[in-house]
XYZ file of C-alpha atoms in Angstrom:
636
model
C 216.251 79.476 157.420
C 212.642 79.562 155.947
C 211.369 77.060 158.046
C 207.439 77.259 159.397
C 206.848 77.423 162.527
C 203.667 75.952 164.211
C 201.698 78.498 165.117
C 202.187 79.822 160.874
C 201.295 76.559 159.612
C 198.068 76.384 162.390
C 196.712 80.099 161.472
C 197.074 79.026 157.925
C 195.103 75.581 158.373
C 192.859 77.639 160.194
C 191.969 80.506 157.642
C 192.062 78.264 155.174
C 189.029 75.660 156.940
C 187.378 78.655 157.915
C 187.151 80.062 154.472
C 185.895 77.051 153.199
C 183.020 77.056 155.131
C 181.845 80.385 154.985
C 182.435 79.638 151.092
C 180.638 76.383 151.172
C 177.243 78.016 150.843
C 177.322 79.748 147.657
C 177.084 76.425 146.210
C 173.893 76.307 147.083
C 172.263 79.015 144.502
C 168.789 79.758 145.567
C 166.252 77.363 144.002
C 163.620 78.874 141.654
C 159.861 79.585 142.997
C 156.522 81.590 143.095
C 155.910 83.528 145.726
C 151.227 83.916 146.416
C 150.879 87.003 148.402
C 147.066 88.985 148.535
C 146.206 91.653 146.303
C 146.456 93.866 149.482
C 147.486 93.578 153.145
C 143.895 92.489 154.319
C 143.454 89.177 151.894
C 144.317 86.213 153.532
C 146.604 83.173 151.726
C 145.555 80.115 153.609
C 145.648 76.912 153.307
C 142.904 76.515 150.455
C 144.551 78.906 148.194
C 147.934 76.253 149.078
C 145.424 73.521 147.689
C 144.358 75.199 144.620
C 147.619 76.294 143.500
C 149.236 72.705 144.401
C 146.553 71.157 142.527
C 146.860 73.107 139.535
C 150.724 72.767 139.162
C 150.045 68.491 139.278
C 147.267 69.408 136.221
C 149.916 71.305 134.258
C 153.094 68.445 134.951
C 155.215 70.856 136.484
C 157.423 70.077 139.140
C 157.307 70.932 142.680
C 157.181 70.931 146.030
C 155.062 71.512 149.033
C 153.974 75.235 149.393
C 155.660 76.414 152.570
C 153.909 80.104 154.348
C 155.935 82.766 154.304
C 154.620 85.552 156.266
C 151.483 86.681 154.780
C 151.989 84.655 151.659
C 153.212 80.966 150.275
C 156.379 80.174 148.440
C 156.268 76.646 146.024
C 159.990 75.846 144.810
C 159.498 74.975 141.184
C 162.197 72.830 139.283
C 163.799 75.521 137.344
C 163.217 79.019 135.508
C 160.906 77.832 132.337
C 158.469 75.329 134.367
C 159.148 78.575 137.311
C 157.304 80.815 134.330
C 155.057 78.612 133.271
C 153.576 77.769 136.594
C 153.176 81.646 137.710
C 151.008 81.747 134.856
C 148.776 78.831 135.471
C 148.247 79.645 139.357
C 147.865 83.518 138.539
C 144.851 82.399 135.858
C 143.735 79.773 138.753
C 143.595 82.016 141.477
C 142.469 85.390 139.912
C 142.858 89.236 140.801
C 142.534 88.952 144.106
C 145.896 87.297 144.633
C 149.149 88.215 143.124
C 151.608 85.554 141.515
C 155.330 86.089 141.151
C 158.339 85.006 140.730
C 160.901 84.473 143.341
C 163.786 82.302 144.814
C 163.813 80.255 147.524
C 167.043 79.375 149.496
C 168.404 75.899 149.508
C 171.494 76.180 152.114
C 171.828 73.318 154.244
C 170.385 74.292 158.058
C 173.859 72.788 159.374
C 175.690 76.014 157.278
C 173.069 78.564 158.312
C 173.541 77.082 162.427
C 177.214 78.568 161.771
C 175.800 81.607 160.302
C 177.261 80.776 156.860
C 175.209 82.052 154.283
C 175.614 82.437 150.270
C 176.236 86.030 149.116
C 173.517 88.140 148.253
C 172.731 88.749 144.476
C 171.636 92.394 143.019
C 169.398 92.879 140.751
C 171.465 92.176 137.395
C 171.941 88.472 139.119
C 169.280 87.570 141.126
C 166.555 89.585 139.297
C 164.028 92.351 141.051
C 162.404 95.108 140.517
C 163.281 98.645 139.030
C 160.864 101.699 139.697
C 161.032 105.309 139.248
C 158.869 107.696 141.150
C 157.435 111.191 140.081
C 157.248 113.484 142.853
C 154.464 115.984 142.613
C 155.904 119.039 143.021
C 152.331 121.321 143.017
C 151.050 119.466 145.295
C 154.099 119.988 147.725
C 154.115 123.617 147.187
C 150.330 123.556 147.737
C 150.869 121.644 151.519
C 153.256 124.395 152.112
C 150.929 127.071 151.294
C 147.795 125.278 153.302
C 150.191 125.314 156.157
C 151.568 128.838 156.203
C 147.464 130.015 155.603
C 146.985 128.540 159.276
C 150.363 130.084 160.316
C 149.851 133.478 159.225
C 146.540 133.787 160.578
C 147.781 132.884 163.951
C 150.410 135.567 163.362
C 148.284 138.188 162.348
C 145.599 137.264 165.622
C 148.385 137.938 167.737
C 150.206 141.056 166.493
C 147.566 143.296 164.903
C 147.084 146.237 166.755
C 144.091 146.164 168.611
C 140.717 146.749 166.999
C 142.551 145.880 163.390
C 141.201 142.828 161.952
C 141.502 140.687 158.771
C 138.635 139.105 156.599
C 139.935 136.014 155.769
C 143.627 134.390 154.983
C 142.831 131.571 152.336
C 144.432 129.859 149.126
C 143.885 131.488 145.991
C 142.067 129.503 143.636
C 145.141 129.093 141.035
C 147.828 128.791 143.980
C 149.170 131.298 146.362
C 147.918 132.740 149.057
C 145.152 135.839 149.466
C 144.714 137.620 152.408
C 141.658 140.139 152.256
C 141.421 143.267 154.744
C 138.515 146.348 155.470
C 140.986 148.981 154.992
C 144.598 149.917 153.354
C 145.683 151.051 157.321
C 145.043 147.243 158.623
C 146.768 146.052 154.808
C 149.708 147.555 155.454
C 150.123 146.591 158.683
C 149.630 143.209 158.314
C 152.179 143.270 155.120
C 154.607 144.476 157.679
C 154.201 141.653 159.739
C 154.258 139.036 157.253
C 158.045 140.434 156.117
C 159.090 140.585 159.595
C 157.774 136.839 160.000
C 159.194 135.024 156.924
C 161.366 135.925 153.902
C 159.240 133.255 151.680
C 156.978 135.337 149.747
C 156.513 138.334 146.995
C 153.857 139.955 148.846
C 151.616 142.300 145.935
C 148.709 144.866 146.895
C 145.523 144.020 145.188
C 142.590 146.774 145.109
C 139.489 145.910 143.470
C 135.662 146.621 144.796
C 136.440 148.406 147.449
C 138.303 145.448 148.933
C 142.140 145.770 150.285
C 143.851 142.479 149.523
C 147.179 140.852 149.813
C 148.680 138.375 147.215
C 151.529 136.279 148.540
C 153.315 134.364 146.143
C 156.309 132.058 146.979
C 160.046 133.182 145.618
C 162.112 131.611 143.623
C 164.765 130.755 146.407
C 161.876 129.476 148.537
C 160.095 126.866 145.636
C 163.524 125.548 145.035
C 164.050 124.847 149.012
C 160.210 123.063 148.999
C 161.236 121.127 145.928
C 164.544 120.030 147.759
C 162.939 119.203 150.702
C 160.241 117.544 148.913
C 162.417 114.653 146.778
C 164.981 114.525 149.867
C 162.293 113.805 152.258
C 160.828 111.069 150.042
C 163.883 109.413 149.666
C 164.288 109.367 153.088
C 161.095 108.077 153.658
C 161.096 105.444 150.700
C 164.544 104.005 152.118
C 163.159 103.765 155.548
C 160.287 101.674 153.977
C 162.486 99.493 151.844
C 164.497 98.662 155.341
C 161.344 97.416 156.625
C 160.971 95.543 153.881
C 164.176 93.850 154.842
C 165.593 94.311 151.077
C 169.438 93.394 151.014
C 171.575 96.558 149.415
C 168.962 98.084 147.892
C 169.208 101.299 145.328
C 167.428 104.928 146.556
C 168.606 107.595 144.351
C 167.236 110.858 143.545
C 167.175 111.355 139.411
C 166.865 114.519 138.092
C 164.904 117.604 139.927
C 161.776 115.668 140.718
C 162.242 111.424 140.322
C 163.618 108.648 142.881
C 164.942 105.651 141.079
C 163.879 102.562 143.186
C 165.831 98.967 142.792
C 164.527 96.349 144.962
C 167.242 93.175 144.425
C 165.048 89.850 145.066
C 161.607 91.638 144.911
C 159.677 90.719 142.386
C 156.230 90.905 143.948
C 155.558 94.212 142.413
C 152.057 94.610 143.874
C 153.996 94.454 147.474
C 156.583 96.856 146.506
C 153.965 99.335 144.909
C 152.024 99.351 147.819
C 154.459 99.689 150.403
C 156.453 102.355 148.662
C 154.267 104.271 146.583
C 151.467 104.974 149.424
C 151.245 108.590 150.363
C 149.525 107.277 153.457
C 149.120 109.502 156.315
C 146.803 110.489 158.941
C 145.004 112.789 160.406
C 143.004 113.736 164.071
C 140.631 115.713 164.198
C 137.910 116.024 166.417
C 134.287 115.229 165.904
C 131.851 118.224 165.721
C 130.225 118.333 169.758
C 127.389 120.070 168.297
C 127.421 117.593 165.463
C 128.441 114.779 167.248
C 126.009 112.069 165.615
C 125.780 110.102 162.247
C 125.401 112.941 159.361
C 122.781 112.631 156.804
C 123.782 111.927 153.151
C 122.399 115.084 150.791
C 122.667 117.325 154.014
C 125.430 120.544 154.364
C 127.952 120.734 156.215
C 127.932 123.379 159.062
C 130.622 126.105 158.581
C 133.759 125.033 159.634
C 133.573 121.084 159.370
C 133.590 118.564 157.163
C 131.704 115.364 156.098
C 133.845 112.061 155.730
C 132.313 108.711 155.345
C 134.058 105.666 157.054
C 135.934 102.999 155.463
C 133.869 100.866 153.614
C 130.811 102.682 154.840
C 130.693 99.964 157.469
C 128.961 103.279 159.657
C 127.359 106.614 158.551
C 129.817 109.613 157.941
C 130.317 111.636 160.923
C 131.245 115.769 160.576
C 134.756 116.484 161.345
C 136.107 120.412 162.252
C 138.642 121.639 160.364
C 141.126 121.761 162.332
C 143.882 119.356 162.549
C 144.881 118.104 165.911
C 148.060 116.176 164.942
C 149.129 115.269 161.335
C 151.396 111.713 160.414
C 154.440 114.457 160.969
C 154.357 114.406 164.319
C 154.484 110.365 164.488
C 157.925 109.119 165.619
C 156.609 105.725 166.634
C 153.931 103.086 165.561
C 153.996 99.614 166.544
C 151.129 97.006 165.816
C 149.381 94.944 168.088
C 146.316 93.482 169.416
C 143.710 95.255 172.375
C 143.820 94.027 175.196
C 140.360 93.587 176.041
C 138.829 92.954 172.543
C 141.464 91.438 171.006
C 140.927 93.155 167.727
C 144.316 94.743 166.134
C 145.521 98.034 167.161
C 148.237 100.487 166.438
C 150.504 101.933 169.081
C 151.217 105.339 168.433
C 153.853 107.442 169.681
C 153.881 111.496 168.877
C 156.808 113.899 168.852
C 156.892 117.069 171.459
C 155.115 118.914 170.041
C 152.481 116.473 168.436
C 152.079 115.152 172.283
C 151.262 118.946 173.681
C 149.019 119.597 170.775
C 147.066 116.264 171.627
C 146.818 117.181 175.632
C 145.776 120.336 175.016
C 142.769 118.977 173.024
C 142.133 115.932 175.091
C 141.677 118.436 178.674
C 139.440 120.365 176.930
C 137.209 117.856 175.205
C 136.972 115.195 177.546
C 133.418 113.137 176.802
C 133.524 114.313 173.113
C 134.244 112.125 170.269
C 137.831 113.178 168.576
C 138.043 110.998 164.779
C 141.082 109.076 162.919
C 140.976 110.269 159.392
C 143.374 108.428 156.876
C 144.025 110.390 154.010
C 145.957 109.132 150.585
C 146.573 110.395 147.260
C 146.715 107.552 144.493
C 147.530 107.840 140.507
C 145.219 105.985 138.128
C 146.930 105.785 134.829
C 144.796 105.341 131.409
C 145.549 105.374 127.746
C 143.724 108.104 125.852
C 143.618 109.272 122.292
C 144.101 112.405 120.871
C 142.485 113.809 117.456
C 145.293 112.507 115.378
C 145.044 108.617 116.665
C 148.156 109.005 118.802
C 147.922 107.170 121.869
C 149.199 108.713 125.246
C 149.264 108.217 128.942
C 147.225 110.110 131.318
C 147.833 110.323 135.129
C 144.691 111.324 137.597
C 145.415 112.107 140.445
C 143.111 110.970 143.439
C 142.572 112.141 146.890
C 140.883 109.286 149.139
C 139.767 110.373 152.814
C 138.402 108.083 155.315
C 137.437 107.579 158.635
C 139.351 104.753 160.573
C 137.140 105.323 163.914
C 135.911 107.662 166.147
C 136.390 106.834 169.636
C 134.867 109.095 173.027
C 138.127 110.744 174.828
C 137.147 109.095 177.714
C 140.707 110.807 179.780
C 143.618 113.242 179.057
C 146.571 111.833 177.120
C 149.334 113.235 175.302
C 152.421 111.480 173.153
C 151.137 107.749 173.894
C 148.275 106.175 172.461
C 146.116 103.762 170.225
C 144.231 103.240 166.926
C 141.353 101.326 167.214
C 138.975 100.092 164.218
C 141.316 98.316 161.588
C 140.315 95.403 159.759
C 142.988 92.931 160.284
C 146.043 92.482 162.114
C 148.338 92.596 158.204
C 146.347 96.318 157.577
C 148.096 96.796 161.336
C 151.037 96.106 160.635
C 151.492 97.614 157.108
C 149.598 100.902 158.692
C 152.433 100.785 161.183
C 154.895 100.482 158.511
C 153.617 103.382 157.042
C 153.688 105.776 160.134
C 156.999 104.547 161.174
C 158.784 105.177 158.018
C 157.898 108.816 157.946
C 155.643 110.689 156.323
C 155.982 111.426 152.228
C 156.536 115.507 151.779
C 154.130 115.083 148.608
C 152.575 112.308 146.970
C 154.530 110.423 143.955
C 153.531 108.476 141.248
C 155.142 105.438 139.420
C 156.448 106.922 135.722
C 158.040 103.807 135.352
C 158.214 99.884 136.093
C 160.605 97.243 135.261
C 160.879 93.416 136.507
C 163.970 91.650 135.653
C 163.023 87.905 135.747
C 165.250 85.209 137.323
C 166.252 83.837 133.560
C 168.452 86.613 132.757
C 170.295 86.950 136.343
C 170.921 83.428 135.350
C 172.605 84.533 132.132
C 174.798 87.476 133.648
C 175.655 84.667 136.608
C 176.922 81.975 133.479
C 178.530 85.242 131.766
C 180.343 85.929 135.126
C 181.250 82.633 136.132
C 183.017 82.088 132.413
C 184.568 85.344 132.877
C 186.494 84.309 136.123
C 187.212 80.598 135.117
C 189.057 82.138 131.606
C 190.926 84.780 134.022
C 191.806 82.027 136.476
C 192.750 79.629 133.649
C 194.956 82.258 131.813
C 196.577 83.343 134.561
C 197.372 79.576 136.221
C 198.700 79.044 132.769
C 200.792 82.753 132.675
C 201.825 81.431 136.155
C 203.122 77.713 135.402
C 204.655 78.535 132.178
C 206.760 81.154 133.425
C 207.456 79.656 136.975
C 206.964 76.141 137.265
C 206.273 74.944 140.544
C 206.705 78.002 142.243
C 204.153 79.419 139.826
C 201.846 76.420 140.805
C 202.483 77.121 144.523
C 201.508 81.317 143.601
C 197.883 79.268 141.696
C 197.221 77.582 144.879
C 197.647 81.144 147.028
C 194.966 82.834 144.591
C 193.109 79.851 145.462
C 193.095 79.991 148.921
C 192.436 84.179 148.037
C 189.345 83.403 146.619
C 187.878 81.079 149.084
C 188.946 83.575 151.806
C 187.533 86.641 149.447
C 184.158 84.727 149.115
C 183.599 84.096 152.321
C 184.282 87.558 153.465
C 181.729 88.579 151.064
C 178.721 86.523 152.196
C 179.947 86.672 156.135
C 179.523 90.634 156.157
C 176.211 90.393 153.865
C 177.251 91.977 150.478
C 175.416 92.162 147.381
C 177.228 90.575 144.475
C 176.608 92.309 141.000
C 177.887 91.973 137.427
C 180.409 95.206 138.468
C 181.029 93.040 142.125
C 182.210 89.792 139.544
C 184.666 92.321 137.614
C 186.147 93.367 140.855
C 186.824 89.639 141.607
C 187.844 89.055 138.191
C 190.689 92.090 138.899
C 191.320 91.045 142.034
C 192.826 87.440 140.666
C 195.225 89.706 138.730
C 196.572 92.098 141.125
C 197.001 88.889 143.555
C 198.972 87.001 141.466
C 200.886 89.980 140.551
C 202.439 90.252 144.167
C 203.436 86.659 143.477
C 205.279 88.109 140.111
C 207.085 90.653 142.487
C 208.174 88.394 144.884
C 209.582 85.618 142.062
C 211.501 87.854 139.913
C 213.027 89.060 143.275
C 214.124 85.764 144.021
C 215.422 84.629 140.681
C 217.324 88.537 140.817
C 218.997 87.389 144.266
C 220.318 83.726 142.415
C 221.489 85.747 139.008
C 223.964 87.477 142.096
C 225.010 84.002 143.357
C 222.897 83.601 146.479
C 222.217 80.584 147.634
C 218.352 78.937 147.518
C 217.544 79.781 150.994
C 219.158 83.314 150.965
C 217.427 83.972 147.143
C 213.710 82.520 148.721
C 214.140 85.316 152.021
C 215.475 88.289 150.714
C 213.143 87.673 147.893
C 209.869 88.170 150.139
C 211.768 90.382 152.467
C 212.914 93.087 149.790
C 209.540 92.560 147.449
C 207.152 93.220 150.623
C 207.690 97.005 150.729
C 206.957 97.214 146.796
C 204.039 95.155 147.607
C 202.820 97.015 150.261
C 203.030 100.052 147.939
C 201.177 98.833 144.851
C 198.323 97.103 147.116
C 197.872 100.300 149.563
C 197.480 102.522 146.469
C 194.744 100.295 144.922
C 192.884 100.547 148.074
C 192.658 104.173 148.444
C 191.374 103.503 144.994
C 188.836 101.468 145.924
C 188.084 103.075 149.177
C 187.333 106.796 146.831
C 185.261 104.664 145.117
C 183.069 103.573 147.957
C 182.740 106.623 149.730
C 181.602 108.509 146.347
C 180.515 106.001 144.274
C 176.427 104.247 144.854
C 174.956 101.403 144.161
C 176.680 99.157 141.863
C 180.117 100.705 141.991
C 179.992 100.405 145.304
C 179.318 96.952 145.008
C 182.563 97.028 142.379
C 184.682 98.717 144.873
C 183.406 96.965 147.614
C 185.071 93.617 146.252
C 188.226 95.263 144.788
C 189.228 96.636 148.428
C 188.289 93.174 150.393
C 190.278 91.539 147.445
C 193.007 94.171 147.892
C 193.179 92.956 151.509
C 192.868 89.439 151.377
C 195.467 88.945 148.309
C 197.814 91.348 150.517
C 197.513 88.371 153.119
C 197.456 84.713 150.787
C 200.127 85.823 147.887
C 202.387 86.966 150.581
C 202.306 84.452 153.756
C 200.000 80.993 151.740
C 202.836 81.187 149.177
C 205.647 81.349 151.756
C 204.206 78.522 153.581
C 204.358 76.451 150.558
C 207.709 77.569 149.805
C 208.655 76.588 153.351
C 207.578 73.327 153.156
C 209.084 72.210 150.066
C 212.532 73.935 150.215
C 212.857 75.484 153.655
C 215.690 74.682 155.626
C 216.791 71.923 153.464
C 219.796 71.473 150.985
C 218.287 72.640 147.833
C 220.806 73.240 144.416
C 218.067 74.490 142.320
C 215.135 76.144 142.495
C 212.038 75.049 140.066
C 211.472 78.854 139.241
C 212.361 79.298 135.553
C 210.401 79.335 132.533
C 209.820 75.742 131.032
C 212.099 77.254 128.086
C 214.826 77.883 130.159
C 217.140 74.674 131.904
C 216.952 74.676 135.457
């Protein structure tokens, strides 16, 4: 009776080596550095800027070691967080705007643990530091996209189902928003309002008289600037966490705030200038074709014809060419973008890939303009914030918005093509890429702006790491001493199952990638009290079963046999706990609930069959009188 056999004892040895392992690694905390990365995507971190920064950190004392590339950028390891501050200071004076300094943490796992895919846990942003943003969606501008959009909509609509010989004068935005649509005549006003109702439900359509003129005012409804604004933040969010995946950012935070702001936490980011530039660009582009009867450089100081536009090209490396009005395809359409290098030039190039109706849109155009020139126009919106003062002296923060337009190239349609083809004309292959990036992530519904901006430095993720490190080590302490106090050696046997349940717990954690936070420690924290607490069950069971005058061996087997189903009970409940809590909860308590269920699990497993298999092997199957399970107050 109780007696191991050796297929227990081998799954036990096993679990137990493999835990260590996979547990091995978060031993190895990530070692403190800078990270140099270029002001933007086109500045190049070579090897002299790896000189100059080198060379200052041996002026200054500070420690450190080689710089090693990363990417587009270098990472130096610095000896710890105060020479880590003091250095990003003296190569960000050294090396000057054009390059951007920060702080960051290089990994120091040994490359015999990472060939065995054993890696440390990842640390959120209370631990590891990062960067905290919130984002301002502008709402006026998305309800002015959806108005430029329905102005070419209706007047298609109105071109095909006027009666014949009825006409319209123009469909255009009104100067303060909305939508005006002027006609000859009431007859060709009404009918058109008749249309516009049958078409779409969006609008409180007024009549406006004046001059001899018979006008339309179209005005969105309430139901309808509530669905833009929806679609506006949800789309962003969308499109910021598809960005932040490219980014490769381990359990990021994307939440909507409020009826118009995305909270942003980026857990191991602290190049801000990266983040802001990858997240924040409103990016998008659009094709358009080159006037044919235009199809030359254009003049500065000259007009426009009717119905194009003037755009210069980036950087004015060429005169601006005119552009028609007309859109060909917009970024919406692009499902794909990949970058790469031509063929024949060998200068980098975008692959881009359209949707259906993108790709018919761009065939149609490309049959009937075949030897013209059709343009890439890149269009973003940026905020510049400044400080300015009103009457009294008080101090406030102004946001200007600013549309940029540019050409990329303008290239001869030299054949037909529809969903499949390239972007020519970019600088380098890193404004490629983060061009690509851009396009692939989806388009932004309306611009946003950064309201706010936090960096949370290495030092204090250090702190709330010490804090949570105590916090456990007291728990454990407490409860080995609750546990050997009360139960003597079995108690110490129950200590070395919540052992074995942490090593098992903690390599769980880093195996399946999880980000540890402050909330993620308190779950771990719990979880050392609800395992021992199966151990509790199962050893006032056992000294029940001797108070009736069983015998050792019968006391030790009914004891785990009649305490599992309680067990099973209390443990299952917790997890639906913890399971509600991942489902509904987001960022960090999910991270909480994350740990409390894989603790749930894994204490289910080590208080129940690690502690038997110690119990085995000291009193299984042998002649035993007493049992070392009462309190030290109490004679055996």
């Amino acid at each position: 009776m109780n007696q191991n056999s050796p297929w227990q004892i081998a799954v036990v040895l096993l679990v137990v080596l493999a835990s260590a392992i996979y547990a091995i690694p978060n031993l190895y905390p990530d070692e403190p550095a800078i990270q140099i990365s270029g002001q933007n995507a086109s500045v190049q971190v070579g090897d002299d800027v790896a000189r100059r920064a080198e060379q200052v950190l041996a002026a200054a004392n500070l420690p450190f070691k080689p710089a090693e590339p990363v990417q587009n950028s270098l990472l130096i390891r610095i000896g710890d967080s105060e020479a880590q501050v003091k250095a990003k200071e003296a190569v960000q004076r050294a090396l000057g705007d054009d390059f951007v300094v920060a702080y960051n943490l290089a990994p120091t796992t040994p490359a015999w643990l990472l060939s065995l895919y054993a890696t440390p846990m990842k640390l959120g942003l209370d631990l590891r530091g990062g960067v905290h943003f919130k984002l301002e969606v502008d709402m006026e501008r998305a309800i002015a996209q959806r108005e430029e959009a329905w102005v070419d909509q209706i007047k298609s609509v109105l071109r095909e189902k006027l009666p014949e010989g009825v006409r319209f004068k123009s469909v255009r935005r009104g100067e303060r928003g909305g939508i005006e649509a002027r006609f000859g005549d009431a007859a060709a006003r009404d009918a058109a309002r008749g249309i516009i109702q049958a078409t779409t439900a969006d609008f409180v359509i007024t009549d406006v008289e004046a001059a001899g003129e018979y006008n339309l005012a179209l005005k969105f409804s309430e139901a309808a600037i509530k669905e833009i604004q929806d679609y506006a933040i949800d789309q962003n969010r969308t499109t910021i966490a598809n960005r932040v995946n490219e980014l490769g950012v381990a359990e990021p935070l994307v939440q909507r705030q409020g009826a118009n702001r995305i909270v942003v936490e980026l857990p191991g980011v602290q190049d801000t200038a990266t983040a802001k530039r990858v997240l924040g660009r409103t990016a998008s582009l659009e094709f358009r074709m080159v006037d044919w009867e235009n199809p030359g450089p254009w003049q500065p100081g000259r007009a426009a014809p009717p119905g194009t536009e003037v755009y210069p090209f980036k950087d004015n490396r060429e005169p601006p060419r005119v552009l028609k009005r007309e859109k060909i395809v917009t970024g919406d359409s692009v499902i794909g973008a990949k970058a790469g290098f031509d063929p024949q030039t060998s200068t980098p190039n975008v692959s881009i890939t359209l949707d259906s109706k993108g790709g018919r849109s761009m065939q149609r155009t490309t049959t009937d303009h075949v030897g013209d020139l059709m343009a890439v126009l890149f269009v973003e919106t940026r905020a510049i914030t400044r400080t300015v003062t009103d009457p009294d002296g008080t101090l406030r923060t102004v946001i200007d918005k600013v549309e940029e337009k540019y050409l990329i190239n303008a290239a001869q349609i030299n054949g037909v093509f529809g969903s499949q083809f390239q972007i020519t004309g970019l600088d380098s292959p890193a404004e490629a890429a983060e061009l690509a990036l851009l396009l692939r992530s989806g388009a932004l519904a309306a611009p946003m702006y950064f309201v706010e901006e936090r960096t949370i430095g290495p030092s204090l993720g250090k702190e709330n790491i010490q804090a949570g490190l105590q916090a456990a080590v007291y728990g454990f302490l407490l409860v080995v001493l609750f546990m050997v106090v009360n139960y003597r050696l079995v108690g110490v046997f129950a200590c070395i199952a919540l052992v074995g349940n942490l090593l098992l717990l903690l390599a769980l954690l880093g195996a399946i990638g999880t980000t540890l936070t402050m909330p993620g420690i308190a779950g771990i924290v719990l979880t050392m009290g609800i395992a021992v607490d199966a151990n509790v069950l199962i050893n006032e069971r056992i000294r029940e079963e001797l108070r009736k005058g069983l015998s050792v061996q019968q006391a030790m087997d009914k004891g785990y046999s009649r305490a599992w189903a309680t067990i099973m009970d209390s443990h299952l409940t917790t997890l639906i706990v913890g399971l509600v809590l991942f489902g509904l909860g987001a960022g960090s308590v999910k991270g909480f609930a994350i740990t409390l269920s894989l603790g749930i699990i894994t204490s289910l497993y080590t208080a129940v069959v690690f502690s038997r298999v110690l119990m085995n092997w000291k009193y299984g199957n042998k002649p035993v009188k007493a049992l070392s399970i009462q309190p030290i107050w109490v004679r055996s």
